[in-house]
Coordinates of C-alpha atoms and ligand atoms in Angstrom, one line a residue:
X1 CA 29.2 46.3 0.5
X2 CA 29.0 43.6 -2.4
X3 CA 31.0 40.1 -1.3
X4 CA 31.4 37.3 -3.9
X5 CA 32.4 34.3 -1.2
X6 CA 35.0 32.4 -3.3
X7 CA 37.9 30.7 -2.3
X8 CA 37.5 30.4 1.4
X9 CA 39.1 27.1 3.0
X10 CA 35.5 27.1 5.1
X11 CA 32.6 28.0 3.5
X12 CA 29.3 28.8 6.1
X13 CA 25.9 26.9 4.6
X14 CA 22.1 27.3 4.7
X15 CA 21.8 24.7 7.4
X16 CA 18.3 24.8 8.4
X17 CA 15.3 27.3 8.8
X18 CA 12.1 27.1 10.9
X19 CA 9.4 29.9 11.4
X20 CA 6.8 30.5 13.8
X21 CA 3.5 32.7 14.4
X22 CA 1.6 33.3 17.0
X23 CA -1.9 32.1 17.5
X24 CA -3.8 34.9 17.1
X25 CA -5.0 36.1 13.6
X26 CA -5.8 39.7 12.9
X27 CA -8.3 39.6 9.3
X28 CA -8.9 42.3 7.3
X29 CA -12.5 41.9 8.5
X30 CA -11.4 42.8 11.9
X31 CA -9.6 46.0 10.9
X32 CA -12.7 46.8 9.1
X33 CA -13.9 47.3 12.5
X34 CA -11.2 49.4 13.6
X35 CA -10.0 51.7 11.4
X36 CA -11.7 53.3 8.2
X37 CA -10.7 50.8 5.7
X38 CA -12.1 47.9 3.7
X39 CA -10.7 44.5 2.7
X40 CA -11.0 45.2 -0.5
X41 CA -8.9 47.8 -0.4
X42 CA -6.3 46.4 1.8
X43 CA -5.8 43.2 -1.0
X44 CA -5.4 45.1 -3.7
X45 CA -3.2 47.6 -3.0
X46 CA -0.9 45.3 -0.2
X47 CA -2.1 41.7 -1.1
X48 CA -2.6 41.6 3.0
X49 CA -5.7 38.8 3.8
X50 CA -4.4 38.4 7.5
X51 CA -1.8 39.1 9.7
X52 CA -0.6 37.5 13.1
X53 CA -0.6 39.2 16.5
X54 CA 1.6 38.1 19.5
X55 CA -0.1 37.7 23.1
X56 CA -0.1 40.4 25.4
X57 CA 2.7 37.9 27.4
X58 CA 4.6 37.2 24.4
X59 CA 7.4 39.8 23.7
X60 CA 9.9 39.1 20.8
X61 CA 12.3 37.0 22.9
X62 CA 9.6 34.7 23.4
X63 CA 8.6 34.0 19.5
X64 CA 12.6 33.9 18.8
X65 CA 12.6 31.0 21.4
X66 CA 9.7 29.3 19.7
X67 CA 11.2 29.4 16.5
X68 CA 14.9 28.6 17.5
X69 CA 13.3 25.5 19.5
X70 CA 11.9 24.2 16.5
X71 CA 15.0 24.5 14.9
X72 CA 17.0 23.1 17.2
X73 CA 14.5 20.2 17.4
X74 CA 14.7 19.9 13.1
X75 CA 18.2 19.7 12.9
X76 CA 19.2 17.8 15.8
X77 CA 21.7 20.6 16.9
X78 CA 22.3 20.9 20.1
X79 CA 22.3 24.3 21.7
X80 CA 25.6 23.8 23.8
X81 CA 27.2 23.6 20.3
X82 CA 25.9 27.1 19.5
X83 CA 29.2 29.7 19.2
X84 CA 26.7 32.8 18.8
X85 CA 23.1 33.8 18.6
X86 CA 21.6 37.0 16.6
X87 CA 19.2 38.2 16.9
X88 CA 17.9 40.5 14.0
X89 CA 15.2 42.9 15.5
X90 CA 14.0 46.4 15.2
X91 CA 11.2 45.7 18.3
X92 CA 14.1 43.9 20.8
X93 CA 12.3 43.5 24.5
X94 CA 14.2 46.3 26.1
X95 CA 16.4 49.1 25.2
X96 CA 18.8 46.9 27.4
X97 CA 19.8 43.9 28.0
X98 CA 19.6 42.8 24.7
X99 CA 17.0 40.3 23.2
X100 CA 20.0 38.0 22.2
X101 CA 21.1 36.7 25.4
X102 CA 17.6 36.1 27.4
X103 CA 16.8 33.9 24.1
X104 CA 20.5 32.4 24.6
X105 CA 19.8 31.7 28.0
X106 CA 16.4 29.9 27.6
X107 CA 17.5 28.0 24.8
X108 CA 20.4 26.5 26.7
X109 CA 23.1 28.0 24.6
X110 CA 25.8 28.9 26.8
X111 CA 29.1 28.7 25.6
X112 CA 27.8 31.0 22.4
X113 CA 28.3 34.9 22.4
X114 CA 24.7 36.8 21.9
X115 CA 24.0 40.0 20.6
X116 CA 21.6 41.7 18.7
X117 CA 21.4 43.3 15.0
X118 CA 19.1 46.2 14.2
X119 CA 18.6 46.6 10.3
X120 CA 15.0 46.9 10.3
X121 CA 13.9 44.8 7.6
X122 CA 16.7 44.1 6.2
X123 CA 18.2 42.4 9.7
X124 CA 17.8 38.9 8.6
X125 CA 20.2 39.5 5.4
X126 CA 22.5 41.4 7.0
X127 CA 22.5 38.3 9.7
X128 CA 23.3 35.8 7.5
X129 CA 26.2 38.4 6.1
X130 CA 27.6 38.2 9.9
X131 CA 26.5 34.7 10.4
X132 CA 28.4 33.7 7.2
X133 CA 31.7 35.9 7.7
X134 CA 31.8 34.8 11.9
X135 CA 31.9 30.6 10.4
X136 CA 34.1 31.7 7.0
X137 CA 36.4 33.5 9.6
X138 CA 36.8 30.7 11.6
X139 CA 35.3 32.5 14.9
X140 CA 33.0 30.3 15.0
X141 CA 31.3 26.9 13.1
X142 CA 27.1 26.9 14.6
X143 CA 25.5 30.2 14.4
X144 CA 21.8 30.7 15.2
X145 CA 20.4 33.8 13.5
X146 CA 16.6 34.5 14.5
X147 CA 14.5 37.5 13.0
X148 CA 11.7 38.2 15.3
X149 CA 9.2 41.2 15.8
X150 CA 6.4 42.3 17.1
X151 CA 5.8 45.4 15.5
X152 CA 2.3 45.5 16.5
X153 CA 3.2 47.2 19.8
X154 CA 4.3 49.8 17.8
X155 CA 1.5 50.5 15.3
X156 CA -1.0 53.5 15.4
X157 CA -4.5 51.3 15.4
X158 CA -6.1 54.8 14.3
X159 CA -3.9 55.4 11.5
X160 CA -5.3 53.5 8.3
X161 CA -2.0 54.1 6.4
X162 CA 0.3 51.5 8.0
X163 CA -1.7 49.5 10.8
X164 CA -3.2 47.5 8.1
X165 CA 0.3 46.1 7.3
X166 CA 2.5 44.6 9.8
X167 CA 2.2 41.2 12.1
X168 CA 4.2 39.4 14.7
X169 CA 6.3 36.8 14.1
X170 CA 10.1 34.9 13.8
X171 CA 11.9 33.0 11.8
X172 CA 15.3 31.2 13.0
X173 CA 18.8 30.3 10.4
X174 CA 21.1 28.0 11.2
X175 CA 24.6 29.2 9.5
X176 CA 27.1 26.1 9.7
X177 CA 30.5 25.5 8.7
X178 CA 30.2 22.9 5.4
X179 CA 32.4 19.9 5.2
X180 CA 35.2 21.2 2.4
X181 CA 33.6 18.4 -0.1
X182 CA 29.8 20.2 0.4
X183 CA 28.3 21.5 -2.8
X184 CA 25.7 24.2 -0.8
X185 CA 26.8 27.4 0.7
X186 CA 26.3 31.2 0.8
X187 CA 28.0 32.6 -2.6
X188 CA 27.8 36.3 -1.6
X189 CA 26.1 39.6 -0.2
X190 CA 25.2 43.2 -1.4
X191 CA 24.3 45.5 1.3
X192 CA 23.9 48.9 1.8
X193 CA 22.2 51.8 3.4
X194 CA 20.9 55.3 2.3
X195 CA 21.1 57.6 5.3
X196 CA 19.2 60.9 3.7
X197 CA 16.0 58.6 3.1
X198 CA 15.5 57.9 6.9
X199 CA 13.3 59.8 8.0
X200 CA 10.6 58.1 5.7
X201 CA 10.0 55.2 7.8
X202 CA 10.7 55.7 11.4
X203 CA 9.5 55.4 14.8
X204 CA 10.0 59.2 15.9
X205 CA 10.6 58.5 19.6
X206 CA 11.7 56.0 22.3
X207 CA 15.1 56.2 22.0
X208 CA 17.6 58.9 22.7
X209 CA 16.5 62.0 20.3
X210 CA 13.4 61.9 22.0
X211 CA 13.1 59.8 25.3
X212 CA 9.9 57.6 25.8
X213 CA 8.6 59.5 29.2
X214 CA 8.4 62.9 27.3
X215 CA 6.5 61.3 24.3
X216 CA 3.4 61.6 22.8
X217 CA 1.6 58.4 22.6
X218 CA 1.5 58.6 18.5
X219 CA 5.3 59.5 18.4
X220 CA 5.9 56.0 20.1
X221 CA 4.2 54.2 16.9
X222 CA 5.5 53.4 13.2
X223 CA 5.2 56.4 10.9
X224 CA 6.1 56.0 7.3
X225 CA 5.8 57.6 3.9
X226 CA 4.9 55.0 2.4
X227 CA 4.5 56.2 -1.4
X228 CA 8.7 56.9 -1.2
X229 CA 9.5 53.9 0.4
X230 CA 7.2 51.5 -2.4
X231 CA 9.5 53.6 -4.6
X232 CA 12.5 52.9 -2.9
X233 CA 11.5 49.1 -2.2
X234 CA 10.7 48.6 -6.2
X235 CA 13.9 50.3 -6.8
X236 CA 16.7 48.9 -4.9
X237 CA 15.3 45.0 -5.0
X238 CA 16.1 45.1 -8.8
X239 CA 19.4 46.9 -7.8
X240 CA 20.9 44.9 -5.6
X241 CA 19.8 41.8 -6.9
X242 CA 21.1 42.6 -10.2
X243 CA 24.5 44.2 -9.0
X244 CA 25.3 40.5 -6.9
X245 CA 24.4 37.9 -9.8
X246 CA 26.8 39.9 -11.8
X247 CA 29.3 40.2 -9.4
X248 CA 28.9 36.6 -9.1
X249 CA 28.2 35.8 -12.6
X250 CA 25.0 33.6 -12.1
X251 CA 21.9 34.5 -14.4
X252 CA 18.9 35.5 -13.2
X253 CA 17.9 32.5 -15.3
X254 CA 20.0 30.0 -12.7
X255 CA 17.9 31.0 -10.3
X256 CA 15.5 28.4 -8.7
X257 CA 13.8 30.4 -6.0
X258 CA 13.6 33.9 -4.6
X259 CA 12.2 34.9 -1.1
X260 CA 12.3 38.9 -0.6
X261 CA 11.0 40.7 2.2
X262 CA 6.9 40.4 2.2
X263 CA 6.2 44.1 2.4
X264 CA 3.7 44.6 -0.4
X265 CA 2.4 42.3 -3.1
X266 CA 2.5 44.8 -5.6
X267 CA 6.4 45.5 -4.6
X268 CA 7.0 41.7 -5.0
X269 CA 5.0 41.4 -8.5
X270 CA 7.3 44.7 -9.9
X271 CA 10.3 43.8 -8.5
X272 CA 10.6 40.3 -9.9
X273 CA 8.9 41.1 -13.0
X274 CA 11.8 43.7 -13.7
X275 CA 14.1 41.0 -12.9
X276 CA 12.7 38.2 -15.4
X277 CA 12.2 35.9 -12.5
X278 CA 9.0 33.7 -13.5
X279 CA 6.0 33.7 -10.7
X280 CA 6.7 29.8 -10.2
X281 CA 10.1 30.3 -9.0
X282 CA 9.3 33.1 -6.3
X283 CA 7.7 32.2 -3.3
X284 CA 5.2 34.7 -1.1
X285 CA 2.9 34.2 2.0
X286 CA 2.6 38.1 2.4
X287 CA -1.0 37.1 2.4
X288 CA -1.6 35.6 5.4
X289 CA 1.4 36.8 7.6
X290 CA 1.4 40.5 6.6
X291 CA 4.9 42.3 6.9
X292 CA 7.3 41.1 9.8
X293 CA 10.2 42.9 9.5
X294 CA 13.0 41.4 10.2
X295 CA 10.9 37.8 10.4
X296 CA 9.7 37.3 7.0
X297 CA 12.4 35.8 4.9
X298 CA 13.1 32.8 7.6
X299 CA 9.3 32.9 7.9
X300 CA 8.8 32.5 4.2
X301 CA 12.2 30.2 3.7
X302 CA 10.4 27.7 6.0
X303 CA 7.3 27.9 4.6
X304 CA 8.7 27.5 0.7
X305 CA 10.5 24.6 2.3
X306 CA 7.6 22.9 3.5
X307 CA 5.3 22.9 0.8
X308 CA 8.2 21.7 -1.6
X309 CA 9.1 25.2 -3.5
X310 CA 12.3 25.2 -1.8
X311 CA 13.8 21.9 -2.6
X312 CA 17.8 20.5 -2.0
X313 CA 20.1 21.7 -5.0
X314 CA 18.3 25.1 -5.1
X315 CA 20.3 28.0 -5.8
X316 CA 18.2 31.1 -3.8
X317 CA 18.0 34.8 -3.8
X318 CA 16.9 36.8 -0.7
X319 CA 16.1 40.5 -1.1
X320 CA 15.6 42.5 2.2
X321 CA 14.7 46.3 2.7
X322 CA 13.5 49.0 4.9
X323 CA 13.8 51.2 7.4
X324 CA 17.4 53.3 7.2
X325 CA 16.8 52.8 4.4
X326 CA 18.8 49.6 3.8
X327 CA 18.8 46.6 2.0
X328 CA 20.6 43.5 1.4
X329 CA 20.9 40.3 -1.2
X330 CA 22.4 37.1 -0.7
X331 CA 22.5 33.8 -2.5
X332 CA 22.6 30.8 -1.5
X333 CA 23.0 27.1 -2.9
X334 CA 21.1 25.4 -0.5
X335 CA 21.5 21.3 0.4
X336 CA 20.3 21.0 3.8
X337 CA 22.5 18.6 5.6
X338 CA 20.9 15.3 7.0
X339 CA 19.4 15.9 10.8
X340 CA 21.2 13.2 12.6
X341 CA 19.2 9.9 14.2
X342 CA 19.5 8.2 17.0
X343 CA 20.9 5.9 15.2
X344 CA 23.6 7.1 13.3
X345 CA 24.6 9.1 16.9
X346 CA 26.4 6.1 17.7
X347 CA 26.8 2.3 18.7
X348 CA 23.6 2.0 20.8
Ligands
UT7_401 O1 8.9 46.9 5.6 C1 9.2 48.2 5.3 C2 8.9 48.6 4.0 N1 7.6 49.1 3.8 C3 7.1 49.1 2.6 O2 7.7 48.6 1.7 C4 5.8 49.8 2.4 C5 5.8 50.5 1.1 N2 4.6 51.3 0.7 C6 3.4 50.6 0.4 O3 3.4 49.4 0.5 C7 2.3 51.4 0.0 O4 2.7 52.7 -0.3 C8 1.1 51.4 1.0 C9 0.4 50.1 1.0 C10 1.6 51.8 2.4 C11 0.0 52.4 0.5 O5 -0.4 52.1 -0.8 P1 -0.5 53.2 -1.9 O6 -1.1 52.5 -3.1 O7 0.8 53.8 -2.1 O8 -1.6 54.2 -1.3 P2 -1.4 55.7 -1.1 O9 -0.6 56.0 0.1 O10 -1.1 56.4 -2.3 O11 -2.9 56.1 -0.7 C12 -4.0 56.1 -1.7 C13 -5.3 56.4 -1.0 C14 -5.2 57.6 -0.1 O12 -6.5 58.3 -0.2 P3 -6.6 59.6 -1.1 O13 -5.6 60.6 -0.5 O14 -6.2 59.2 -2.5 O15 -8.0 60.0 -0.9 C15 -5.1 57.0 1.3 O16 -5.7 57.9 2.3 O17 -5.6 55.3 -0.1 C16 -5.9 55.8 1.2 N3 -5.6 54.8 2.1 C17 -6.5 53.8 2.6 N4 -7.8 53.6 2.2 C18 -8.4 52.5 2.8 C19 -4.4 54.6 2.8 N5 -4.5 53.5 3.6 C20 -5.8 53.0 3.5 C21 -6.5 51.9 4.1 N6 -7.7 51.8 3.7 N7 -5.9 51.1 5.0

């Protein structure tokens, strides 16, 4: 699906992003001591230093509130004004009820629908596509979209090849409608999915094909090819990239900042390369937050934000992939509006 957003009477913005981690870091140095592996080996070929790892009383409704509180709390919204929350996830608490609502309900968001969205790593794009076309449509104007994982209940600590890569984390979107004279906004989405390549990254049982209580333990755990999906990744980030700054006639030059999905270093380094974007206009923290899934764009928006790489006026381009196989683009101009104070609430 590739969606220029022109023309709309409403147009949904960009109107605020917060991350959070959990306490507990996981080093390389650690994992040394768990699996057969090195450091060394794990920065070269995945630029991993460190990773986060949720509580054993944390599940993923519990980061999503963390972040969305701090969101919230940033932008001065107040949840009652939520009309929906997503929640992008791939590691939801339970098969049912759905992660959306219990976060709903402990944020205090109760006149909003809440449902979840499972796209793997590429759930936080595909989000904002929702988020955007639920405000544009005029269904709804305050949309909270939260990524949140942790995919470290589902990792094989004997098996070198992938528990060296993921963390826990979440990272929360507010999608507003913009007043008609706003300059920011979301200019458009590729997505897509290739069916015949999922079986390359899965997690073989659990759901219906193969129901948990007849499982083998290793079944239950993340199992991935990974030299096919580094092709993949490398592959479709320059694709769908390229195919939506055509379709919306922006140059890869006019771009100020990309964020895409913190899988693998050496994907990142490729994928932009084979773009044209310059190093100082793309923003990682692969490094010490490892790959989250659904979690690391917000994650990594916020971040960019707070250290100044993501400044008012930017125009951005987020690049999500994985399991499916899918993937997604969007771009954004992004002017986050002012938080309101106390102040300008009202005569005191
Ligand atoms: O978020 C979803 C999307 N996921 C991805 O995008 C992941 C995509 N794939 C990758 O990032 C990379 O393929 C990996 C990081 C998973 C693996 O890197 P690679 O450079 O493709 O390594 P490889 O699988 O080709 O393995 C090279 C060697 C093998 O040894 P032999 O067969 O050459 O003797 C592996 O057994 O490295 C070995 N190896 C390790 N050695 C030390 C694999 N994992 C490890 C490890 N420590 N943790």
């Amino acid at each position: 699906m590739l969606v220029a957003r022109n023309g709309t009477p409403v147009r949904a913005r960009l109107a605020g992003v917060e991350g959070y981690v959990p306490e507990r870091v996981l080093t390389n140095a650690e994992l040394e001591r768990i699996v057969d592996t090195t450091d060394e080996w794990i920065v070269s070929r995945t630029g991993i230093r460190e990773r986060h790892v949720a509580a054993d009383d944390q599940a993923t409704s519990d980061l999503a509130v963390e972040a969305a509180r701090r969101l919230l709390e940033r932008t001065g919204t107040d949840a009652a004004d939520l009309d929906a929350v997503l929640v992008a996830t791939t590691t939801p608490d339970h098969v049912f009820p759905p992660t959306a609502p219990l976060v709903a309900g402990r944020i205090g968001a109760r006149s909003a629908a809440a449902v979840d969205l499972n796209a793997a790593c590429s759930g936080f794009i595909y989000g904002l596509a929702q988020s955007t076309a639920l405000v544009e449509c005029g269904m709804a104007r305050n949309v909270l979209l939260i990524g949140s994982e942790v995919l470290t209940r589902y990792v094989d600590w004997t098996d070198r090849t992938t528990c060296v890569l993921f963390g826990d984390g979440a990272g929360a979107a507010l999608v507003s409608a913009a007043p008609p004279d706003a300059v920011d906004g979301f200019l458009g989405f590729d997505l897509g999915a290739d069916g015949d390549l999922a079986d390359q990254l899965t997690v073989p049982a659990g759901g219906t094909r193969a129901p948990a209580h007849t499982a083998a333990p290793e079944d239950l755990c993340i199992r991935m090819n990974g030299r096919e999906v580094y092709k993949f990744a490398t592959r479709i980030i320059e694709e769908s990239a390229r195919r939506l700054l055509e379709r919306l006639e922006i140059g890869v030059d006019e771009i100020d900042l990309m964020v895409a999905h913190q899988a693998n270093i050496r994907i990142l380094e490729y994928a932009t390369e084979r773009l044209g974007i310059p190093e100082d206009r793309v923003f990682n923290n692969i490094d010490r937050v490892g790959n989250t899934s659904s979690a690391s764009i917000p994650i990594a928006l916020a971040e960019a934000r707070d250290r100044g790489r993501l400044r008012p006026g930017d125009l951005v381009l987020m690049v999500g992939f994985g399991a499916g196989l899918t993937w997604g683009a969007a771009v954004a101009r992004y002017e986050p509006p002012a938080a309101p104070t106390p102040d300008a609430a009202g005569p005191a």
